[in-house]
CSV table of C-alpha atoms in Angstrom, one decimal:
chain,number,residue,atom,x,y,z
A,1,MET,CA,-33.3,-20.8,63.4
A,2,ALA,CA,-30.2,-21.9,61.9
A,3,GLY,CA,-29.6,-20.8,58.3
A,4,PRO,CA,-27.7,-22.8,55.8
A,5,TRP,CA,-24.6,-20.6,56.4
A,6,ASP,CA,-21.8,-22.3,58.3
A,7,THR,CA,-20.3,-19.0,59.0
A,8,ALA,CA,-21.8,-15.6,59.5
A,9,PRO,CA,-22.8,-13.7,56.4
A,10,PRO,CA,-21.0,-10.5,55.6
A,11,PRO,CA,-22.3,-7.4,57.4
A,12,PRO,CA,-25.1,-5.6,55.5
A,13,SER,CA,-22.9,-2.6,55.0
A,14,GLU,CA,-20.6,-4.5,52.7
A,15,PRO,CA,-21.5,-4.3,49.0
A,16,SER,CA,-23.2,-7.4,47.9
A,17,ALA,CA,-22.2,-6.9,44.3
A,18,PRO,CA,-19.3,-4.6,43.6
A,19,PRO,CA,-18.6,-3.4,40.1
A,20,PRO,CA,-17.4,-6.5,38.3
A,21,GLY,CA,-13.7,-6.7,37.6
A,22,THR,CA,-13.0,-4.0,40.2
A,23,PRO,CA,-10.6,-5.3,42.8
A,24,PRO,CA,-12.0,-5.3,46.2
A,25,ALA,CA,-10.3,-2.7,48.4
A,26,LYS,CA,-7.0,-4.2,49.5
A,27,ALA,CA,-7.3,-2.5,52.9
A,28,GLY,CA,-10.5,-4.5,53.6
A,29,PRO,CA,-10.9,-8.2,54.3
A,30,ALA,CA,-10.8,-10.5,51.3
A,31,PRO,CA,-14.1,-12.4,50.7
A,32,ALA,CA,-14.2,-15.5,52.7
A,33,THR,CA,-14.9,-19.0,51.5
A,34,GLN,CA,-18.1,-20.3,53.0
A,35,ALA,CA,-20.1,-23.4,52.8
A,36,LEU,CA,-23.8,-23.8,52.7
A,37,ALA,CA,-26.2,-26.7,52.3
A,38,CYS,CA,-28.5,-26.7,49.3
A,39,PRO,CA,-32.1,-26.4,50.5
A,40,SER,CA,-33.2,-28.6,47.6
A,41,CYS,CA,-30.9,-31.6,47.7
A,42,GLY,CA,-28.8,-31.0,50.9
A,43,GLY,CA,-25.5,-31.0,49.0
A,44,THR,CA,-22.7,-28.9,50.4
A,45,ILE,CA,-22.0,-25.9,48.3
A,46,GLU,CA,-18.7,-24.0,48.8
A,47,LEU,CA,-19.2,-20.3,48.2
A,48,LYS,CA,-15.9,-18.8,46.9
A,49,ALA,CA,-16.9,-15.2,46.9
A,50,ALA,CA,-19.1,-14.9,49.9
A,51,GLY,CA,-20.4,-11.4,50.3
A,52,TYR,CA,-20.3,-10.7,46.6
A,53,THR,CA,-22.1,-13.7,45.2
A,54,VAL,CA,-25.8,-13.1,44.6
A,55,THR,CA,-26.9,-16.5,43.2
A,56,VAL,CA,-25.4,-19.9,43.2
A,57,VAL,CA,-26.4,-22.9,41.2
A,58,CYS,CA,-26.1,-26.2,43.1
A,59,GLN,CA,-23.5,-28.4,41.4
A,60,TYR,CA,-25.4,-31.5,42.5
A,61,CYS,CA,-29.0,-30.8,41.6
A,62,GLY,CA,-28.8,-27.6,39.5
A,63,SER,CA,-31.2,-25.6,41.7
A,64,VAL,CA,-30.7,-21.9,41.5
A,65,LEU,CA,-30.3,-20.4,45.0
A,66,ASP,CA,-30.4,-16.9,46.3
A,67,VAL,CA,-27.5,-16.3,48.6
A,68,ALA,CA,-27.7,-12.5,48.9
A,69,ASN,CA,-29.7,-12.9,52.0
A,70,PRO,CA,-28.8,-14.9,55.1
A,71,ASP,CA,-31.7,-17.3,54.5
A,72,VAL,CA,-30.8,-19.1,51.4
A,73,ARG,CA,-33.9,-19.3,49.2
A,74,ILE,CA,-34.5,-21.5,46.2
A,75,ILE,CA,-35.1,-19.3,43.1
A,76,LYS,CA,-35.7,-22.3,40.9
A,77,GLU,CA,-35.5,-25.9,41.8
A,78,TYR,CA,-34.0,-28.6,39.5
A,79,HIS,CA,-33.0,-32.1,40.1
A,80,GLU,CA,-30.5,-32.6,37.3
A,81,ALA,CA,-27.0,-34.0,37.3
A,82,ALA,CA,-24.5,-31.3,36.8
A,83,ALA,CA,-22.8,-31.2,33.4
A,84,GLN,CA,-19.2,-32.3,33.1
A,85,LEU,CA,-17.3,-29.1,32.5
A,86,THR,CA,-14.1,-28.7,30.6
A,87,ILE,CA,-12.9,-26.7,33.6
A,88,PRO,CA,-14.5,-28.1,36.8
A,89,LEU,CA,-15.6,-25.3,39.1
A,90,GLY,CA,-13.1,-24.8,41.8
A,91,THR,CA,-10.2,-25.3,39.4
A,92,ARG,CA,-7.5,-22.7,39.9
A,93,GLY,CA,-5.2,-21.4,37.2
A,94,GLU,CA,-2.8,-18.6,36.5
A,95,ILE,CA,-3.5,-16.1,33.7
A,96,ARG,CA,-1.4,-13.0,33.2
A,97,GLY,CA,0.5,-13.8,36.4
A,98,ILE,CA,-2.7,-13.8,38.6
A,99,GLU,CA,-4.3,-16.9,40.0
A,100,TRP,CA,-8.0,-17.2,39.3
A,101,GLU,CA,-10.5,-19.7,40.4
A,102,ALA,CA,-13.4,-20.9,38.2
A,103,ILE,CA,-16.6,-20.3,40.3
A,104,GLY,CA,-19.4,-20.0,37.7
A,105,TYR,CA,-20.3,-21.5,34.4
A,106,LEU,CA,-22.7,-20.3,31.7
A,107,GLN,CA,-23.6,-22.0,28.5
A,108,LYS,CA,-25.2,-19.5,26.0
A,109,SER,CA,-26.5,-19.9,22.5
A,110,GLU,CA,-27.8,-17.9,19.7
A,111,ASP,CA,-29.5,-19.5,16.7
A,112,GLY,CA,-28.0,-22.8,17.5
A,113,PHE,CA,-24.5,-21.6,18.0
A,114,THR,CA,-23.3,-22.2,21.5
A,115,TRP,CA,-20.4,-21.0,23.6
A,116,GLU,CA,-19.3,-21.2,27.2
A,117,GLU,CA,-18.4,-18.6,29.7
A,118,TYR,CA,-16.5,-19.4,33.0
A,119,LEU,CA,-16.6,-16.8,35.7
A,120,LEU,CA,-13.3,-16.5,37.4
A,121,PHE,CA,-12.6,-14.9,40.7
A,122,ASN,CA,-9.7,-13.7,42.7
A,123,PRO,CA,-10.4,-12.0,46.1
A,124,TYR,CA,-7.9,-9.2,45.3
A,125,HIS,CA,-8.6,-8.7,41.6
A,126,GLY,CA,-12.3,-9.3,41.3
A,127,TYR,CA,-14.0,-11.1,38.5
A,128,ARG,CA,-12.9,-12.1,35.0
A,129,TRP,CA,-14.4,-14.2,32.2
A,130,LEU,CA,-12.9,-17.1,30.4
A,131,ILE,CA,-14.9,-17.6,27.2
A,132,THR,CA,-14.7,-20.2,24.5
A,133,ASP,CA,-16.7,-21.4,21.6
A,134,GLY,CA,-14.4,-24.4,21.0
A,135,ARG,CA,-12.0,-22.5,18.7
A,136,GLY,CA,-10.1,-20.5,21.2
A,137,TRP,CA,-10.2,-19.0,24.7
A,138,SER,CA,-10.7,-15.3,25.5
A,139,PHE,CA,-10.0,-13.6,28.8
A,140,GLY,CA,-12.6,-11.0,29.5
A,141,THR,CA,-12.7,-8.0,31.8
A,142,MET,CA,-15.9,-6.2,32.4
A,143,LEU,CA,-15.6,-2.4,31.9
A,144,THR,CA,-16.5,0.0,34.5
A,145,ARG,CA,-16.9,2.8,32.0
A,146,LEU,CA,-18.6,3.3,28.7
A,147,PRO,CA,-16.7,3.0,25.4
A,148,GLN,CA,-16.2,6.2,23.4
A,149,SER,CA,-17.4,6.7,19.8
A,150,GLY,CA,-14.8,5.7,17.3
A,151,ARG,CA,-13.5,7.5,14.2
A,152,PHE,CA,-16.1,5.8,12.1
A,153,GLY,CA,-19.8,5.3,12.8
A,154,THR,CA,-19.4,1.6,13.3
A,155,GLU,CA,-16.5,1.9,15.6
A,156,LEU,CA,-16.1,2.3,19.4
A,157,ALA,CA,-13.0,3.1,21.3
A,158,VAL,CA,-11.6,1.9,24.6
A,159,ASP,CA,-8.3,3.1,25.9
A,160,GLY,CA,-7.5,4.6,22.6
A,161,GLN,CA,-8.1,1.4,20.7
A,162,SER,CA,-10.8,1.2,18.0
A,163,TYR,CA,-13.1,-1.7,17.7
A,164,ARG,CA,-15.1,-2.3,14.5
A,165,HIS,CA,-18.7,-3.4,14.8
A,166,PHE,CA,-19.0,-7.1,14.0
A,167,VAL,CA,-22.4,-8.5,14.9
A,168,ASP,CA,-25.5,-7.9,16.8
A,169,GLY,CA,-27.6,-10.7,18.4
A,170,ARG,CA,-29.6,-12.1,21.2
A,171,ALA,CA,-28.0,-14.5,23.5
A,172,HIS,CA,-29.9,-17.2,25.4
A,173,VAL,CA,-28.7,-18.7,28.7
A,174,ASP,CA,-29.0,-22.4,28.3
A,175,TYR,CA,-27.2,-23.7,31.3
A,176,VAL,CA,-25.9,-22.3,34.6
A,177,LEU,CA,-23.7,-23.7,37.3
A,178,GLY,CA,-21.8,-22.2,40.2
A,179,GLU,CA,-22.0,-18.8,41.8
A,180,PHE,CA,-22.5,-15.4,40.2
A,181,TYR,CA,-22.6,-11.8,41.3
A,182,TRP,CA,-25.9,-11.2,39.6
A,183,ARG,CA,-29.1,-13.1,39.4
A,184,VAL,CA,-28.9,-15.5,36.4
A,185,ARG,CA,-30.7,-18.6,35.4
A,186,ALA,CA,-31.3,-20.8,32.4
A,187,GLY,CA,-33.7,-19.2,30.1
A,188,ASP,CA,-32.5,-15.6,30.5
A,189,THR,CA,-32.1,-13.7,27.3
A,190,VAL,CA,-30.0,-10.6,26.6
A,191,ARG,CA,-29.3,-8.5,23.6
A,192,THR,CA,-25.7,-8.5,22.5
A,193,ALA,CA,-23.3,-6.6,20.2
A,194,ASP,CA,-19.7,-7.5,19.4
A,195,TYR,CA,-17.0,-5.1,18.3
A,196,VAL,CA,-13.6,-6.4,17.3
A,197,ARG,CA,-10.0,-5.6,16.6
A,198,PRO,CA,-7.3,-8.1,16.0
A,199,GLY,CA,-6.9,-10.2,19.1
A,200,TRP,CA,-9.6,-8.3,21.1
A,201,MET,CA,-13.3,-8.2,21.4
A,202,LEU,CA,-15.5,-5.6,23.0
A,203,SER,CA,-18.9,-7.1,23.9
A,204,TRP,CA,-22.1,-5.5,25.0
A,205,GLU,CA,-24.9,-7.3,26.8
A,206,GLY,CA,-28.1,-5.4,27.5
A,207,SER,CA,-31.2,-6.4,29.3
A,208,GLY,CA,-34.0,-4.3,30.5
A,209,ALA,CA,-32.3,-3.9,33.8
A,210,GLU,CA,-28.7,-3.1,32.8
A,211,ASP,CA,-26.0,-2.8,30.2
A,212,SER,CA,-22.6,-4.3,30.5
A,213,TRP,CA,-19.4,-4.0,28.4
A,214,THR,CA,-16.7,-6.6,28.5
A,215,VAL,CA,-13.3,-6.4,26.8
A,216,SER,CA,-11.8,-9.8,26.1
A,217,GLU,CA,-8.4,-10.7,24.9
A,218,LEU,CA,-7.9,-13.8,22.7
A,219,LEU,CA,-5.4,-16.0,24.6
A,220,LYS,CA,-2.8,-18.2,22.9
A,221,PRO,CA,-4.1,-21.7,22.4
A,222,GLY,CA,-1.8,-23.2,25.0
A,223,ASP,CA,-2.4,-20.6,27.7
A,224,VAL,CA,-5.6,-22.2,29.2
A,225,LYS,CA,-4.3,-25.7,28.6
A,226,ARG,CA,-1.3,-24.9,30.8
A,227,SER,CA,-3.2,-23.0,33.4
A,228,PHE,CA,-6.5,-24.8,33.7
A,229,GLY,CA,-5.8,-28.0,31.8
A,230,ALA,CA,-8.5,-27.2,29.3
A,231,GLY,CA,-8.1,-27.8,25.6
A,232,LEU,CA,-10.2,-26.9,22.7
A,233,SER,CA,-12.9,-29.0,21.1
A,234,GLY,CA,-13.0,-27.1,17.8
A,235,GLY,CA,-16.7,-26.3,18.3
A,236,GLN,CA,-19.4,-25.9,15.7
A,237,MET,CA,-17.4,-23.4,13.7
A,238,ALA,CA,-14.2,-25.4,13.5
A,239,GLY,CA,-12.3,-24.2,10.5
A,240,THR,CA,-13.8,-20.7,10.6
A,241,PRO,CA,-11.7,-17.9,12.2
A,242,MET,CA,-13.1,-16.3,15.3
A,243,PRO,CA,-14.4,-12.8,15.0
A,244,HIS,CA,-11.4,-11.3,16.8
A,245,GLN,CA,-8.8,-13.8,15.6
A,246,PRO,CA,-5.9,-12.0,14.0
A,247,SER,CA,-4.9,-13.1,10.6
A,248,PRO,CA,-1.8,-15.3,10.9
A,249,TYR,CA,-0.6,-13.7,7.7
A,250,THR,CA,-0.6,-10.1,8.8
A,251,GLY,CA,2.6,-10.4,10.7
A,252,ILE,CA,4.6,-11.4,7.6
A,253,LEU,CA,2.5,-9.5,5.0
A,254,ARG,CA,3.4,-6.0,6.2
A,255,PRO,CA,7.2,-6.5,6.3
A,256,ALA,CA,6.9,-8.6,3.1
A,257,MET,CA,5.1,-5.7,1.3
A,258,LEU,CA,7.8,-3.3,2.5
A,259,PHE,CA,10.6,-5.6,1.3
A,260,ALA,CA,8.8,-6.2,-2.0
A,261,GLY,CA,8.4,-2.4,-2.5
A,262,ILE,CA,12.0,-1.8,-1.9
A,263,ALA,CA,13.1,-4.6,-4.2
A,264,VAL,CA,10.8,-3.5,-7.0
A,265,ALA,CA,12.1,0.0,-6.8
A,266,ALA,CA,15.7,-1.4,-6.9
A,267,LEU,CA,14.9,-3.4,-10.0
A,268,PHE,CA,13.6,-0.4,-11.9
A,269,ILE,CA,16.6,1.7,-10.8
A,270,LEU,CA,19.0,-1.1,-12.0
A,271,THR,CA,17.1,-1.3,-15.3
A,272,MET,CA,17.6,2.4,-15.8
A,273,LEU,CA,21.3,2.2,-14.8
A,274,PHE,CA,22.3,-0.8,-16.8
A,275,GLY,CA,19.7,-0.8,-19.6
A,276,GLY,CA,20.1,0.9,-22.9
A,277,SER,CA,22.7,0.4,-25.6
A,278,SER,CA,25.3,2.3,-27.6
A,279,ARG,CA,25.7,1.9,-31.4
A,280,LEU,CA,28.9,0.2,-32.6
A,281,PHE,CA,28.2,-0.4,-36.3
A,282,SER,CA,25.5,0.3,-38.8
A,283,GLU,CA,25.1,-0.5,-42.5
A,284,ARG,CA,22.4,-0.6,-45.1
A,285,VAL,CA,21.9,-3.7,-47.3
A,286,THR,CA,19.6,-4.3,-50.2
A,287,ILE,CA,17.7,-7.6,-50.6
A,288,GLU,CA,15.7,-8.7,-53.6
A,289,PRO,CA,12.5,-10.5,-52.5
A,290,ASP,CA,11.6,-14.0,-53.6
A,291,ARG,CA,15.2,-14.8,-54.7
A,292,THR,CA,17.9,-17.0,-53.2
A,293,GLY,CA,19.1,-15.6,-49.9
A,294,ARG,CA,21.9,-13.2,-49.7
A,295,SER,CA,24.9,-13.5,-47.4
A,296,ILE,CA,26.6,-10.4,-46.2
A,297,THR,CA,29.5,-9.9,-43.8
A,298,LEU,CA,29.6,-6.8,-41.7
A,299,GLY,CA,32.3,-5.6,-39.4
A,300,PRO,CA,34.6,-5.5,-37.7
A,301,ILE,CA,32.7,-5.1,-34.4
A,302,GLN,CA,34.8,-4.5,-31.3
A,303,LEU,CA,33.4,-5.6,-28.0
A,304,ASP,CA,35.6,-4.3,-25.1
A,305,ARG,CA,33.9,-5.4,-21.9
A,306,SER,CA,34.5,-8.9,-20.5
A,307,TRP,CA,30.9,-9.8,-21.0
A,308,GLN,CA,28.1,-7.8,-22.6
A,309,ALA,CA,24.8,-8.1,-24.3
A,310,VAL,CA,24.5,-7.1,-28.0
A,311,THR,CA,21.4,-5.8,-29.8
A,312,ILE,CA,21.1,-6.2,-33.6
A,313,GLU,CA,18.4,-4.0,-34.9
A,314,ALA,CA,17.1,-4.3,-38.5
A,315,GLN,CA,14.9,-1.7,-39.9
A,316,ALA,CA,13.2,-2.0,-43.3
A,317,PRO,CA,11.3,1.3,-43.5
A,318,ALA,CA,9.6,0.6,-46.9
A,319,LEU,CA,8.6,-3.0,-46.1
A,320,ASP,CA,5.0,-3.6,-47.2
A,321,ASN,CA,3.1,-6.9,-47.4
A,322,ALA,CA,6.4,-8.7,-47.2
A,323,TRP,CA,8.8,-10.2,-44.7
A,324,VAL,CA,12.5,-10.3,-44.2
A,325,ASP,CA,14.3,-13.3,-42.6
A,326,LEU,CA,17.6,-12.5,-41.1
A,327,ASP,CA,20.0,-15.1,-39.7
A,328,TYR,CA,22.8,-13.6,-37.8
A,329,SER,CA,26.1,-15.1,-36.8
A,330,LEU,CA,28.5,-13.1,-34.7
A,331,VAL,CA,31.9,-14.7,-35.3
A,332,ASP,CA,34.9,-14.0,-33.1
A,333,ARG,CA,37.8,-13.4,-35.4
A,334,LYS,CA,40.3,-14.8,-32.9
A,335,THR,CA,38.5,-18.0,-31.8
A,336,GLN,CA,36.1,-18.4,-34.7
A,337,GLN,CA,33.4,-19.0,-32.0
A,338,SER,CA,30.0,-18.2,-33.6
A,339,TYR,CA,27.0,-16.8,-31.7
A,340,ASP,CA,23.8,-17.2,-33.7
A,341,ALA,CA,20.6,-15.4,-33.6
A,342,TYR,CA,17.6,-14.6,-35.8
A,343,GLY,CA,15.5,-11.6,-36.7
A,344,LEU,CA,12.3,-11.3,-38.6
A,345,ALA,CA,10.8,-8.0,-39.9
A,346,GLU,CA,7.3,-8.3,-41.4
A,347,ARG,CA,4.7,-5.9,-42.3
A,348,TYR,CA,1.2,-6.5,-43.6
A,349,SER,CA,-1.7,-4.3,-44.4
A,350,GLY,CA,-5.0,-4.3,-46.3
A,351,TYR,CA,-8.7,-3.6,-46.3
A,352,ASP,CA,-11.6,-5.7,-45.4
A,353,SER,CA,-15.2,-5.3,-44.3
A,354,ASP,CA,-14.1,-3.6,-41.1
A,355,GLY,CA,-11.9,-1.1,-42.9
A,356,SER,CA,-8.1,-0.9,-43.2
A,357,TRP,CA,-5.9,-3.0,-41.1
A,358,SER,CA,-2.1,-3.5,-40.6
A,359,GLU,CA,0.1,-5.7,-38.5
A,360,GLY,CA,3.7,-6.6,-37.9
A,361,SER,CA,6.7,-4.4,-37.6
A,362,ARG,CA,9.2,-3.0,-40.0
A,363,THR,CA,11.8,-3.3,-37.2
A,364,ALA,CA,13.3,-6.5,-35.8
A,365,ALA,CA,15.4,-6.1,-32.7
A,366,THR,CA,17.5,-9.2,-31.7
A,367,LYS,CA,19.2,-9.4,-28.4
A,368,MET,CA,22.2,-11.6,-27.7
A,369,ALA,CA,23.3,-12.3,-24.2
A,370,MET,CA,26.7,-12.5,-22.6
A,371,LEU,CA,29.1,-12.2,-25.5
A,372,PRO,CA,32.7,-12.2,-24.4
A,373,ALA,CA,35.2,-9.4,-25.4
A,374,GLY,CA,36.7,-9.7,-28.9
A,375,THR,CA,36.6,-8.5,-32.4
A,376,TYR,CA,33.7,-9.9,-34.3
A,377,ASP,CA,32.3,-10.1,-37.8
A,378,LEU,CA,28.5,-10.2,-38.3
A,379,LEU,CA,27.5,-12.7,-40.9
A,380,VAL,CA,23.9,-12.0,-42.1
A,381,ASP,CA,21.9,-14.5,-44.3
A,382,ALA,CA,19.0,-12.5,-45.5
A,383,GLU,CA,15.9,-13.5,-47.4
A,384,ALA,CA,12.9,-11.4,-48.4
A,385,HIS,CA,9.5,-12.5,-49.6
A,386,ASN,CA,6.5,-10.8,-50.8
A,387,TRP,CA,3.2,-11.8,-49.3
A,388,THR,CA,0.7,-10.0,-51.5
A,389,GLY,CA,3.1,-7.1,-52.2
A,390,ALA,CA,5.2,-6.5,-55.3
A,391,MET,CA,8.4,-5.2,-53.8
A,392,ARG,CA,11.3,-5.6,-56.2
A,393,GLU,CA,13.9,-4.8,-53.5
A,394,VAL,CA,14.0,-4.3,-49.8
A,395,GLU,CA,16.4,-1.9,-48.1
A,396,VAL,CA,17.4,-3.0,-44.6
A,397,GLN,CA,19.4,-0.9,-42.2
A,398,ILE,CA,21.3,-3.2,-39.8
A,399,ALA,CA,22.7,-1.7,-36.7
A,400,VAL,CA,24.8,-3.4,-34.0
A,401,GLU,CA,24.7,-2.0,-30.5
A,402,ARG,CA,26.5,-2.9,-27.3
A,403,GLY,CA,24.1,-3.5,-24.4
A,404,ALA,CA,20.4,-4.4,-24.3
A,405,THR,CA,17.5,-3.9,-22.0
A,406,PHE,CA,16.1,-7.3,-21.2
A,407,TRP,CA,12.6,-6.6,-20.2
A,408,SER,CA,11.9,-10.3,-19.8
A,409,ASN,CA,14.6,-10.3,-17.0
A,410,LEU,CA,12.7,-7.6,-15.3
A,411,VAL,CA,9.4,-9.3,-15.6
A,412,PHE,CA,10.8,-12.6,-14.4
A,413,ALA,CA,12.4,-10.9,-11.3
A,414,LEU,CA,9.2,-9.0,-10.6
A,415,ILE,CA,7.3,-12.3,-10.7
A,416,LEU,CA,9.8,-14.0,-8.3
A,417,ILE,CA,9.5,-11.1,-5.9
A,418,LEU,CA,5.8,-10.5,-6.0
A,419,LEU,CA,4.6,-14.1,-6.2
A,420,PRO,CA,5.3,-14.9,-2.5
A,421,VAL,CA,3.6,-11.7,-1.4
A,422,GLY,CA,0.7,-12.4,-3.7
A,423,LEU,CA,0.3,-15.9,-2.2
A,424,ILE,CA,0.5,-14.6,1.3
A,425,PHE,CA,-2.0,-11.9,0.5
A,426,TRP,CA,-4.3,-14.4,-1.1
A,427,ARG,CA,-4.3,-16.6,2.0
A,428,HIS,CA,-4.8,-13.5,4.1
A,429,PHE,CA,-7.7,-12.5,1.9
A,430,ARG,CA,-9.3,-16.0,2.3
A,431,PHE,CA,-8.8,-15.8,6.0
A,432,GLU,CA,-10.4,-12.4,6.3
A,433,THR,CA,-13.2,-13.3,4.0
A,434,ALA,CA,-14.1,-16.3,6.1
A,435,ARG,CA,-13.8,-14.3,9.3
A,436,LEU,CA,-15.8,-11.3,8.1
A,437,GLY,CA,-18.3,-13.6,6.5
A,438,GLU,CA,-19.7,-14.2,9.9
A,439,SER,CA,-20.3,-10.4,10.6
A,440,ASP,CA,-23.4,-8.5,9.9
A,441,ARG,CA,-21.7,-6.5,7.1
A,442,GLY,CA,-20.2,-9.5,5.5
A,443,ALA,CA,-16.7,-9.5,3.9
A,444,THR,CA,-16.1,-6.2,2.2
A,445,SER,CA,-12.9,-5.2,0.4
A,446,GLU,CA,-12.7,-2.1,2.6
A,447,ASP,CA,-12.7,-4.3,5.7
A,448,ILE,CA,-10.2,-6.7,4.3
A,449,LEU,CA,-7.8,-3.9,3.3
A,450,ALA,CA,-8.3,-2.3,6.7
A,451,SER,CA,-7.3,-5.5,8.4
A,452,LEU,CA,-3.8,-5.0,6.9
A,453,GLY,CA,-3.6,-1.8,8.9
A,454,GLY,CA,-4.4,-3.7,12.1
A,455,ARG,CA,-8.0,-2.7,12.3
B,1,MET,CA,9.8,-9.2,12.3
B,2,GLY,CA,9.5,-13.0,12.2
B,3,TRP,CA,11.9,-15.4,10.6
B,4,ARG,CA,9.6,-15.9,7.6
B,5,ALA,CA,9.7,-12.2,6.9
B,6,PHE,CA,13.4,-12.3,7.3
B,7,LEU,CA,13.7,-15.2,4.9
B,8,TYR,CA,11.6,-13.3,2.4
B,9,GLY,CA,13.8,-10.2,2.8
B,10,LEU,CA,16.8,-12.5,2.0
B,11,TRP,CA,14.9,-13.8,-1.0
B,12,CYS,CA,14.3,-10.3,-2.3
B,13,LEU,CA,17.9,-9.4,-1.7
B,14,GLY,CA,19.0,-12.5,-3.7
B,15,ILE,CA,16.7,-11.7,-6.6
B,16,VAL,CA,17.9,-8.1,-6.8
B,17,GLY,CA,21.5,-9.3,-6.5
B,18,ALA,CA,21.0,-11.8,-9.3
B,19,TYR,CA,19.3,-9.2,-11.4
B,20,LEU,CA,22.2,-6.8,-10.9
B,21,ALA,CA,24.7,-9.6,-11.8
B,22,ALA,CA,22.8,-10.4,-14.9
B,23,ALA,CA,22.6,-6.7,-15.9
B,24,VAL,CA,26.4,-6.3,-15.4
B,25,VAL,CA,27.3,-9.2,-17.7
B,26,GLY,CA,24.4,-8.8,-20.1
B,27,TYR,CA,22.8,-12.1,-19.3
B,28,SER,CA,19.3,-13.2,-19.9
B,29,PRO,CA,17.8,-16.6,-20.1
B,30,PHE,CA,15.3,-15.1,-22.6
B,31,ALA,CA,17.8,-13.6,-25.1
B,32,ASP,CA,17.2,-14.3,-28.8
B,33,GLY,CA,20.8,-15.5,-29.4
B,34,GLY,CA,21.3,-19.2,-30.2
B,35,ARG,CA,17.7,-19.8,-31.1
B,36,SER,CA,18.0,-19.7,-34.9
B,37,ALA,CA,18.5,-23.4,-35.1
B,38,PHE,CA,15.3,-24.2,-33.3
B,39,ARG,CA,13.0,-21.5,-34.5
B,40,VAL,CA,9.5,-22.3,-35.7
B,41,VAL,CA,8.3,-19.3,-37.7
B,42,SER,CA,5.0,-18.7,-39.5
B,43,TYR,CA,4.7,-16.0,-42.0
B,44,GLY,CA,1.8,-13.8,-43.0
B,45,PRO,CA,-0.8,-11.9,-41.1
B,46,THR,CA,-2.5,-13.6,-38.1
B,47,HIS,CA,-5.3,-11.2,-37.3
B,48,LYS,CA,-7.9,-12.9,-39.4
């Protein structure tokens, strides 16, 4: 009796299902392409990996056929039109320099979330997976060894790379098409667990019969478009990062943090080197409160550098419940150019229901920027006023110093340096929060910080 | 290192350079000098 095979089946001694992903021995013959007739609808089915394929789903009627034996048997009969696939079975494309042919298609789901898996085959390199949930494509290779325990309880390691546990679940096979090296049909259910590191996912699928581990690499968005002509739909989770999607901000954040650290250190070193001041002149003046202001001329003050800052410090050590207004004018004797500034010393204290209180400062430091070299007089218009105090005179020590530490400059520079890093970190934080929000643990600060280290 | 990180490095270098230049000539956009004509001052304690 003639079977559905057009050519002879592989000899029984050949393995019907080699370890997935393991290249067939190059010394032996490559699996032949064979054609068979679907016992259900009569359609011609081309078998791409004859000798390895165990089941094939008819692309015309959807019936599941057992092709491990010479007499093709119907495992489950359907009469449904095949779904339109993003990558039609039989399409060939090159990934990582190797040409693969799409021979099988699975649609799986979990709690309403669906994704697609294409089984790829190359006679010399075995099987691979092309997986998508609409947001990106991953290229999966089934492991032929077990992962090792990682450094932490929730981590596993493969080839020295650690994968953090992401999510456990139960996947349901919704739709099957094409040929497979194991028996699969719609309705099958497997337990799953995903472990991730940036750009990579380690997936476990377990059923009562067997466990399998797959490492998949997230491909660049254009890779599958170029090789298989398949784009991305966005999927149900459009806008949410994939579990193994690397943060697009990590690449800039690490060098940016290094640059920011160096720049901040440089700013503090420059502040220490160029900050501070040296006293040029000091004089004590006496002011009578609540009287007409007093004008005093102090000097001469010699400024030698081409440009410099000047600090005028007024100290009124006995000031109590009073204030002193000080209008300064530094006048260049040669050009009569005047540089004006203002100082206020005020000190208040008292008692209330909460006890004693005090506020204000008996010292007023006034900083003037970028004064040119020259000989100056300091004109001071001073007024003192009692608030509730009864001071009859206020002694004020006025000192002129060359140089100043402009802390506001430092703060401004720190803001300019740290603001971009802060914005990038914020966007990274939001990305990682959205990504990790889909995990069993949720988004934890520990995981987000660990993501900066590439974990 | 990408071009964006390189640009940020240049940005940091520019900020540090500007800070150094300001420190050398004693410049600050926040200095008190020249403000006396525009001051708005209130006197007395403010903690109550």
